[in-house]
Amino acid sequence: MKFNYEARTKQGQLQSGVIEASSREAAIDVLQRNELIILKLRAEIEAPLLSKKINIFEKVGSKEVVIFSRQLSTLFGAKVPLVESLQILSGQTPNAFFQEVIMDLAKELEGGMALSQAMSRHPKVFSSFYISMIKSGEVSGKLEEVFNYLADSLERQFTLSSKVFNALIYPAIVLVVFVIIIILMFTYVLPKLKTMVEESGQELPLPTQIVFAISDFMINYGVYFLPILLIGGIYGTRYFFSTSEGKFLKDKMILRMPLFGILFQKMELARFSDSLGTLVAGGLPIVQAIEITSDVVDNEEYRVVFQKTADQVKKGFTISSILKSYPVIIPPMVSQMIYVAEETGKLEEILKRISKFYSEETSRTLDTLVTLIEPLMVVVMAGFVFVLILAVLMPFYNFAAGGF
C-alpha cells in the first residue's frame, strides 16, 4: 500500500512524497533508514475498483524505452537533476501509460527511493537487465556512464531485432496470399473442372481422385471444420508452447531450421555478447552478469545453457570451458575468443568484438536469405500449382490418348 509522508532531513529541509510499503511500520523503517525525521505519515486511500484506470492493453514498446534511455542519458550528462529530467521526459512522451510510469519514477525518487528500486516496480517496462545496470551505476557512482551504455546497447539490439522482423514480413505475406489462393482454387475452380472431367466418362486417376476429394471436403465441411481446426490449432499450439517443455522444444526446433536456424543463432549470440559485455562494463560480478544475460536472450535453449554456465562459474569453472560443451549452438570461435579474454583479462573488449561480429553476420545472413527466399518461394508455389493442374488434366490426357 502507499503512504503520503512529510519529513525533515538532518539539514532541516522539508520533504514530502509517496512511499510504497507493506505496512505502516515498514514505511516508517524505510524513511528512517533514509535519515528522515517523520512529521506526518498517512495511508493513501485506494480508489474504487470501477474508477481505476485499466492498463491491460497498454504497454511500452522497445523503441520507446530506447528513446527514453537516450534522452535520459543526454539530460543526465547535461547535469540536469534526475527528478527534473524524468519530469521533462514525461511531458515529451506520447504514450500516456509510459507518462504515468515516468511520473511514478519521479515521485518515488522524491520520496527517497533509489531509481533502480523504483524501476523494479515496473517489470513490464524495465527488464532485469536494465534494472541491474542502473543498480550497478548507483553503487559505483557511474550512473551517467551506465545511461550511455544502456542507450547504446538497447539501440543496437532494437535495430537488429527490427531488421530481422521487417525482413520476415514479406515472406509471411506471400505465404498467407498463397494459402488464400489455394483455398479459392479448391472451393471455386476445381468444382467446375470436376464437372467437365466427370462428363468425359473417363476413369479418374488416383491423384485426380485425391484432389477432388479434398475439394469436396472443403466445400461440404470446410466452413465448419477449418475454423475449428484453425482456432483449435492456434490455442493448442499456444498452450503447448507456453509450457516450459513446449517452449524449449519450439526454440530448439527454431535453431535447427533450414536457412533460418543459423540466422537466429547469430542473432542470439549477438544479443548475449552485447548484454554480457554491457553488464561487465557496468561493474557487475561475472556470475550475476551471466544470470541476468540468460534472462535477456529470447531462446529457451540458450537460456538454459547460460544458466548452467552461471552455475558452473560459481563452482570455479571458466566461462569458455562451459560454452565449449555446446558446439551445436555455441560456435568454437566464441568459446575460443572468451578463453583468450579470460586469459588476458579483456573480457569486456572481446565480448564487444563478438557482438559486433555477429551483428554484422546477422545482417549479411539476413540479406542473403531475403535474396534466396523470393525465388525459392516462387519455385515451391509454382511446383504445387503444377502438380495440382497436372492431377486435373490427367483424365483429359488419358481421354486424348485413348482416342488415338
Coordinates of C-alpha atoms in Angstrom, one line a residue:
M1 CA 0.0 0.0 0.0
K2 CA 1.0 3.6 -0.5
F3 CA 1.7 6.2 2.2
N4 CA 1.9 10.0 1.9
Y5 CA 4.5 11.5 4.1
E6 CA 6.0 14.8 5.2
A7 CA 9.5 14.6 6.8
R8 CA 12.5 16.8 7.6
T9 CA 16.1 16.0 6.6
K10 CA 19.1 16.3 9.0
Q11 CA 19.8 19.6 7.4
G12 CA 16.3 20.8 8.3
Q13 CA 14.8 20.8 4.8
L14 CA 11.2 19.8 4.5
Q15 CA 10.4 16.9 2.2
S16 CA 7.2 15.2 1.1
G17 CA 6.2 12.4 -1.2
V18 CA 4.7 9.0 -1.6
I19 CA 6.2 5.7 -0.5
E20 CA 5.0 2.2 -1.1
A21 CA 5.4 -0.4 1.7
S22 CA 3.6 -3.5 3.0
S23 CA 2.6 -1.8 6.3
R24 CA 2.9 1.5 8.2
E25 CA 5.8 0.1 10.2
A26 CA 7.6 -0.9 7.0
A27 CA 7.1 2.7 5.6
I28 CA 8.5 4.2 8.9
D29 CA 11.5 1.9 8.7
V30 CA 12.3 2.9 5.1
L31 CA 12.0 6.6 5.8
Q32 CA 14.2 6.3 8.9
R33 CA 16.9 4.4 7.0
N34 CA 17.0 7.3 4.7
E35 CA 17.8 9.5 7.7
L36 CA 14.4 11.4 7.6
I37 CA 12.6 12.7 10.6
I38 CA 8.9 11.9 10.0
L39 CA 6.4 14.7 10.6
K40 CA 3.3 13.1 9.0
L41 CA 2.5 9.7 7.6
R42 CA -0.9 8.6 6.4
A43 CA -2.1 5.8 4.2
E44 CA -3.3 6.8 0.7
I45 CA -6.9 6.0 0.1
E46 CA -7.4 3.4 -2.6
A47 CA -9.7 4.5 -5.4
P48 CA -12.8 2.4 -6.0
L49 CA -12.2 -0.5 -8.4
L50 CA -14.5 0.8 -11.1
S51 CA -12.8 4.2 -11.1
K52 CA -9.4 2.8 -11.6
K53 CA -7.8 3.1 -15.0
I54 CA -7.4 -0.3 -16.6
N55 CA -4.0 -0.7 -18.3
I56 CA -4.4 -4.3 -19.5
F57 CA -3.9 -3.3 -23.2
E58 CA -1.4 -0.5 -22.6
K59 CA 2.3 -1.2 -23.0
V60 CA 5.6 0.4 -23.6
G61 CA 7.4 -0.6 -26.8
S62 CA 11.2 -1.4 -27.1
K63 CA 11.7 1.7 -29.3
E64 CA 10.1 3.9 -26.6
V65 CA 12.5 2.6 -23.9
V66 CA 15.4 3.1 -26.3
I67 CA 14.4 6.8 -26.9
F68 CA 13.8 7.3 -23.1
S69 CA 17.2 5.9 -22.3
R70 CA 19.0 8.1 -24.9
Q71 CA 17.2 11.2 -23.8
L72 CA 17.8 10.5 -20.1
S73 CA 21.5 9.9 -20.8
T74 CA 21.6 13.3 -22.6
L75 CA 19.9 15.2 -19.8
F76 CA 21.9 13.5 -17.1
G77 CA 25.1 14.3 -19.0
A78 CA 24.0 17.9 -19.1
K79 CA 23.8 17.9 -15.3
V80 CA 20.1 18.2 -15.1
P81 CA 18.8 16.7 -11.8
L82 CA 17.4 13.2 -12.2
V83 CA 13.9 14.1 -10.9
E84 CA 13.7 17.1 -13.2
S85 CA 14.9 15.0 -16.1
L86 CA 12.2 12.5 -15.5
Q87 CA 9.5 15.2 -15.3
I88 CA 10.8 16.7 -18.6
L89 CA 10.7 13.3 -20.4
S90 CA 7.2 12.6 -19.0
G91 CA 5.9 15.6 -20.8
Q92 CA 7.6 14.7 -24.1
T93 CA 6.4 11.0 -24.2
P94 CA 3.3 10.5 -26.4
N95 CA 2.5 7.2 -24.7
A96 CA 0.1 8.1 -21.9
F97 CA 0.8 4.9 -20.0
F98 CA 4.6 5.5 -20.2
Q99 CA 4.0 9.0 -19.0
E100 CA 2.4 7.6 -15.8
V101 CA 5.3 5.2 -15.3
I102 CA 7.9 8.0 -15.7
M103 CA 6.0 10.3 -13.3
D104 CA 5.8 7.4 -10.8
L105 CA 9.6 7.1 -11.0
A106 CA 9.9 10.9 -10.3
K107 CA 7.6 10.7 -7.3
E108 CA 9.4 7.7 -5.8
L109 CA 12.7 9.5 -6.2
E110 CA 11.3 12.5 -4.4
G111 CA 10.3 10.1 -1.7
G112 CA 13.8 8.9 -1.2
M113 CA 13.6 5.7 -3.2
A114 CA 16.6 4.6 -5.4
L115 CA 16.0 4.7 -9.2
S116 CA 16.7 1.0 -9.6
Q117 CA 14.2 0.2 -6.9
A118 CA 11.5 2.5 -8.4
M119 CA 12.1 0.9 -11.8
S120 CA 11.7 -2.6 -10.3
R121 CA 8.1 -1.7 -9.6
H122 CA 7.5 -1.7 -13.4
P123 CA 8.9 -5.1 -14.6
K124 CA 6.9 -5.0 -17.8
V125 CA 8.6 -1.8 -18.9
F126 CA 12.2 -2.2 -17.5
S127 CA 13.8 -5.6 -17.8
S128 CA 16.0 -7.2 -15.1
F129 CA 19.0 -6.3 -17.4
Y130 CA 18.0 -2.7 -17.4
I131 CA 17.4 -2.5 -13.6
S132 CA 20.7 -4.3 -12.8
M133 CA 22.6 -1.9 -14.9
I134 CA 21.0 1.1 -13.1
K135 CA 21.7 -0.5 -9.8
S136 CA 25.4 -1.0 -10.7
G137 CA 25.6 2.6 -11.7
E138 CA 24.1 3.7 -8.4
V139 CA 26.6 1.6 -6.4
S140 CA 29.7 2.6 -8.4
G141 CA 28.7 6.3 -8.8
K142 CA 28.9 5.9 -12.6
L143 CA 25.2 6.5 -13.4
E144 CA 26.0 8.8 -16.3
E145 CA 28.2 6.1 -18.0
V146 CA 25.6 3.4 -17.3
F147 CA 22.9 5.5 -19.1
N148 CA 25.2 5.8 -22.1
Y149 CA 25.9 2.0 -22.0
L150 CA 22.2 1.3 -21.8
A151 CA 21.2 3.7 -24.6
D152 CA 23.9 2.2 -26.9
S153 CA 23.2 -1.4 -26.1
L154 CA 19.4 -1.2 -26.3
E155 CA 19.6 0.8 -29.6
R156 CA 21.9 -1.9 -31.1
Q157 CA 19.5 -4.7 -30.0
F158 CA 16.4 -2.9 -31.2
T159 CA 18.0 -2.1 -34.6
L160 CA 19.0 -5.8 -35.1
S161 CA 15.6 -7.1 -34.0
S162 CA 13.7 -4.7 -36.2
K163 CA 15.8 -5.6 -39.2
V164 CA 15.0 -9.3 -38.8
F165 CA 11.3 -8.7 -38.2
N166 CA 11.0 -6.4 -41.2
A167 CA 12.8 -8.9 -43.5
L168 CA 10.4 -11.7 -42.5
I169 CA 7.2 -9.7 -43.1
Y170 CA 7.4 -10.2 -46.9
P171 CA 7.7 -14.0 -46.9
A172 CA 4.8 -14.2 -44.3
I173 CA 2.5 -12.0 -46.5
V174 CA 3.4 -14.1 -49.6
L175 CA 2.6 -17.3 -47.7
V176 CA -0.8 -16.0 -46.5
V177 CA -1.7 -14.9 -50.0
F178 CA -0.6 -18.3 -51.4
V179 CA -2.8 -20.2 -48.8
I180 CA -5.8 -18.0 -49.8
I181 CA -5.3 -18.7 -53.5
I182 CA -5.1 -22.5 -52.8
I183 CA -8.4 -22.3 -50.8
L184 CA -10.1 -20.5 -53.6
M185 CA -8.8 -23.0 -56.2
F186 CA -10.2 -25.9 -54.2
T187 CA -13.6 -24.3 -53.5
Y188 CA -14.3 -22.4 -56.7
V189 CA -12.1 -23.5 -59.6
L190 CA -11.8 -27.3 -59.1
P191 CA -15.6 -27.9 -58.7
K192 CA -16.2 -26.6 -62.2
L193 CA -13.3 -28.6 -63.6
K194 CA -14.7 -31.7 -61.8
T195 CA -18.0 -31.4 -63.7
M196 CA -16.1 -31.3 -67.0
V197 CA -14.0 -34.3 -66.1
E198 CA -16.9 -36.4 -64.9
E199 CA -18.8 -35.6 -68.1
S200 CA -16.0 -37.2 -70.1
G201 CA -16.8 -40.6 -68.6
Q202 CA -13.2 -41.4 -68.1
E203 CA -11.9 -43.3 -65.0
L204 CA -10.2 -40.9 -62.7
P205 CA -6.6 -41.5 -61.9
L206 CA -5.7 -41.7 -58.1
P207 CA -4.0 -38.2 -58.0
T208 CA -7.2 -36.7 -59.5
Q209 CA -9.4 -38.5 -57.1
I210 CA -7.4 -37.2 -54.1
V211 CA -7.6 -33.6 -55.4
F212 CA -11.3 -33.8 -56.0
A213 CA -11.9 -35.5 -52.6
I214 CA -10.1 -32.6 -50.9
S215 CA -12.1 -30.1 -52.9
D216 CA -15.4 -31.9 -51.9
F217 CA -14.4 -32.0 -48.3
M218 CA -13.5 -28.2 -48.2
I219 CA -16.8 -27.3 -49.9
N220 CA -19.0 -29.5 -47.7
Y221 CA -17.3 -29.3 -44.3
G222 CA -14.7 -26.6 -44.7
V223 CA -17.0 -23.8 -43.4
Y224 CA -17.3 -25.8 -40.1
F225 CA -14.1 -27.8 -39.9
L226 CA -11.5 -25.2 -41.0
P227 CA -12.4 -22.5 -38.4
I228 CA -12.5 -25.2 -35.6
L229 CA -9.2 -26.6 -36.9
L230 CA -7.6 -23.1 -37.1
I231 CA -8.8 -21.9 -33.7
G232 CA -8.1 -25.2 -32.0
G233 CA -4.7 -25.4 -33.6
I234 CA -3.8 -21.8 -32.6
Y235 CA -4.9 -22.2 -29.0
G236 CA -3.5 -25.7 -28.7
T237 CA -0.1 -24.6 -30.1
R238 CA -0.1 -21.5 -27.9
Y239 CA -0.9 -23.6 -24.8
F240 CA 1.8 -26.2 -25.5
F241 CA 4.4 -23.6 -26.3
S242 CA 3.6 -21.7 -23.1
T243 CA 4.8 -24.7 -21.1
S244 CA 8.5 -24.9 -20.3
E245 CA 8.8 -28.2 -22.3
G246 CA 6.9 -26.8 -25.3
K247 CA 8.9 -23.5 -25.3
F248 CA 12.2 -25.4 -25.1
L249 CA 11.2 -27.7 -27.9
K250 CA 10.0 -24.8 -30.1
D251 CA 13.2 -22.8 -29.6
K252 CA 15.3 -25.9 -30.2
M253 CA 13.5 -26.5 -33.5
I254 CA 13.9 -22.9 -34.5
L255 CA 17.7 -23.1 -34.1
R256 CA 17.8 -26.1 -36.3
M257 CA 15.5 -24.9 -39.1
P258 CA 16.9 -24.9 -42.6
L259 CA 18.1 -21.5 -43.7
F260 CA 16.6 -19.6 -40.7
G261 CA 18.2 -21.6 -37.9
I262 CA 21.7 -20.1 -38.4
L263 CA 20.1 -16.6 -38.6
F264 CA 18.5 -16.9 -35.2
Q265 CA 21.7 -18.4 -33.7
K266 CA 23.7 -15.4 -34.8
M267 CA 21.1 -13.0 -33.5
E268 CA 21.0 -14.7 -30.1
L269 CA 24.9 -14.7 -29.9
A270 CA 25.0 -11.0 -30.8
R271 CA 22.4 -10.3 -28.0
F272 CA 24.2 -12.4 -25.5
S273 CA 27.7 -11.0 -26.0
D274 CA 26.4 -7.4 -26.2
S275 CA 24.3 -7.7 -23.0
L276 CA 27.1 -9.5 -21.1
G277 CA 29.7 -7.0 -22.2
T278 CA 27.5 -4.1 -21.1
L279 CA 26.9 -5.7 -17.7
V280 CA 30.6 -6.4 -17.2
A281 CA 31.4 -2.8 -18.3
G282 CA 28.9 -1.7 -15.7
G283 CA 30.9 -3.4 -12.9
L284 CA 28.6 -6.3 -12.1
P285 CA 30.1 -9.5 -10.8
I286 CA 30.5 -12.0 -13.7
V287 CA 28.2 -14.7 -12.2
Q288 CA 25.4 -12.1 -11.7
A289 CA 26.0 -10.7 -15.2
I290 CA 25.6 -14.2 -16.8
E291 CA 22.4 -14.9 -14.8
I292 CA 20.9 -11.6 -16.0
T293 CA 22.0 -12.2 -19.5
S294 CA 20.3 -15.6 -19.5
D295 CA 17.0 -13.7 -19.0
V296 CA 17.8 -11.3 -21.8
V297 CA 18.0 -13.9 -24.6
D298 CA 14.7 -14.9 -26.2
N299 CA 15.7 -18.5 -27.0
E300 CA 15.0 -21.0 -24.2
E301 CA 17.8 -23.4 -25.3
Y302 CA 20.3 -20.6 -25.0
R303 CA 18.8 -19.5 -21.7
V304 CA 19.3 -23.0 -20.2
V305 CA 22.9 -23.1 -21.4
F306 CA 23.7 -19.7 -19.9
Q307 CA 22.0 -20.6 -16.6
K308 CA 24.1 -23.7 -16.5
T309 CA 27.2 -21.6 -17.3
A310 CA 26.5 -19.3 -14.3
D311 CA 26.0 -22.3 -12.0
Q312 CA 29.4 -23.8 -13.1
V313 CA 31.2 -20.5 -12.9
K314 CA 30.1 -20.3 -9.2
K315 CA 31.9 -23.6 -8.7
G316 CA 35.2 -22.2 -10.2
F317 CA 34.9 -23.3 -13.9
T318 CA 35.7 -20.8 -16.6
I319 CA 33.1 -19.5 -19.0
S320 CA 34.9 -20.8 -22.0
S321 CA 35.2 -24.3 -20.7
I322 CA 31.4 -24.5 -20.2
L323 CA 30.4 -23.0 -23.5
K324 CA 32.8 -25.3 -25.2
S325 CA 30.5 -28.2 -24.2
Y326 CA 27.7 -26.9 -26.5
P327 CA 29.3 -26.8 -30.0
V328 CA 25.9 -27.1 -31.8
I329 CA 24.7 -23.7 -30.7
I330 CA 27.9 -22.1 -29.4
P331 CA 30.4 -22.0 -32.3
P332 CA 34.0 -22.9 -31.3
M333 CA 35.1 -19.4 -32.3
V334 CA 33.0 -17.9 -29.4
S335 CA 34.4 -20.2 -26.7
Q336 CA 37.9 -19.7 -28.0
M337 CA 37.6 -15.9 -28.0
I338 CA 36.2 -15.9 -24.5
Y339 CA 39.1 -18.2 -23.4
V340 CA 41.5 -15.6 -24.8
A341 CA 39.6 -12.9 -23.0
E342 CA 39.8 -14.8 -19.7
E343 CA 43.5 -15.3 -20.1
T344 CA 44.2 -11.7 -20.9
G345 CA 41.7 -10.1 -18.6
K346 CA 40.0 -8.3 -21.6
L347 CA 36.5 -9.9 -21.3
E348 CA 34.6 -6.6 -21.9
E349 CA 36.6 -5.8 -25.0
I350 CA 36.4 -9.3 -26.5
L351 CA 32.6 -9.5 -25.8
K352 CA 32.1 -6.3 -27.7
R353 CA 34.1 -7.7 -30.6
I354 CA 32.0 -10.8 -30.6
S355 CA 28.8 -8.7 -30.5
K356 CA 29.9 -6.6 -33.4
F357 CA 30.9 -9.6 -35.5
Y358 CA 27.6 -11.5 -35.0
S359 CA 25.6 -8.3 -35.5
E360 CA 27.3 -7.9 -38.9
E361 CA 26.9 -11.6 -39.6
T362 CA 23.2 -11.4 -38.8
S363 CA 22.8 -8.5 -41.3
R364 CA 24.7 -10.4 -44.0
T365 CA 22.8 -13.6 -43.4
L366 CA 19.5 -11.8 -43.5
D367 CA 20.4 -10.1 -46.8
T368 CA 21.3 -13.4 -48.3
L369 CA 18.1 -15.1 -47.1
V370 CA 16.0 -12.3 -48.4
T371 CA 17.7 -12.7 -51.8
L372 CA 17.2 -16.5 -51.8
I373 CA 13.7 -16.8 -50.3
E374 CA 11.9 -14.9 -53.1
P375 CA 12.8 -17.3 -55.9
L376 CA 12.6 -20.3 -53.6
M377 CA 9.0 -19.4 -52.6
V378 CA 8.1 -18.9 -56.3
V379 CA 9.5 -22.3 -57.2
V380 CA 7.7 -24.0 -54.3
M381 CA 4.4 -22.4 -55.1
A382 CA 4.8 -23.0 -58.9
G383 CA 5.6 -26.6 -58.2
F384 CA 2.5 -27.0 -56.0
V385 CA 0.2 -25.4 -58.6
F386 CA 1.8 -27.5 -61.4
V387 CA 1.1 -30.7 -59.5
L388 CA -2.5 -29.6 -58.9
I389 CA -3.1 -28.7 -62.5
L390 CA -1.4 -32.0 -63.7
A391 CA -3.7 -34.0 -61.5
V392 CA -6.8 -32.3 -63.0
L393 CA -5.6 -32.6 -66.6
M394 CA -4.6 -36.3 -66.4
P395 CA -8.1 -37.5 -67.3
F396 CA -8.2 -35.3 -70.4
Y397 CA -4.8 -36.6 -71.4
N398 CA -5.9 -40.2 -71.0
F399 CA -9.1 -39.4 -73.0
A400 CA -7.0 -37.9 -75.8
A401 CA -4.5 -40.8 -75.8
G402 CA -7.4 -43.3 -75.8
G403 CA -8.9 -41.6 -78.8
F404 CA -5.9 -42.5 -80.9

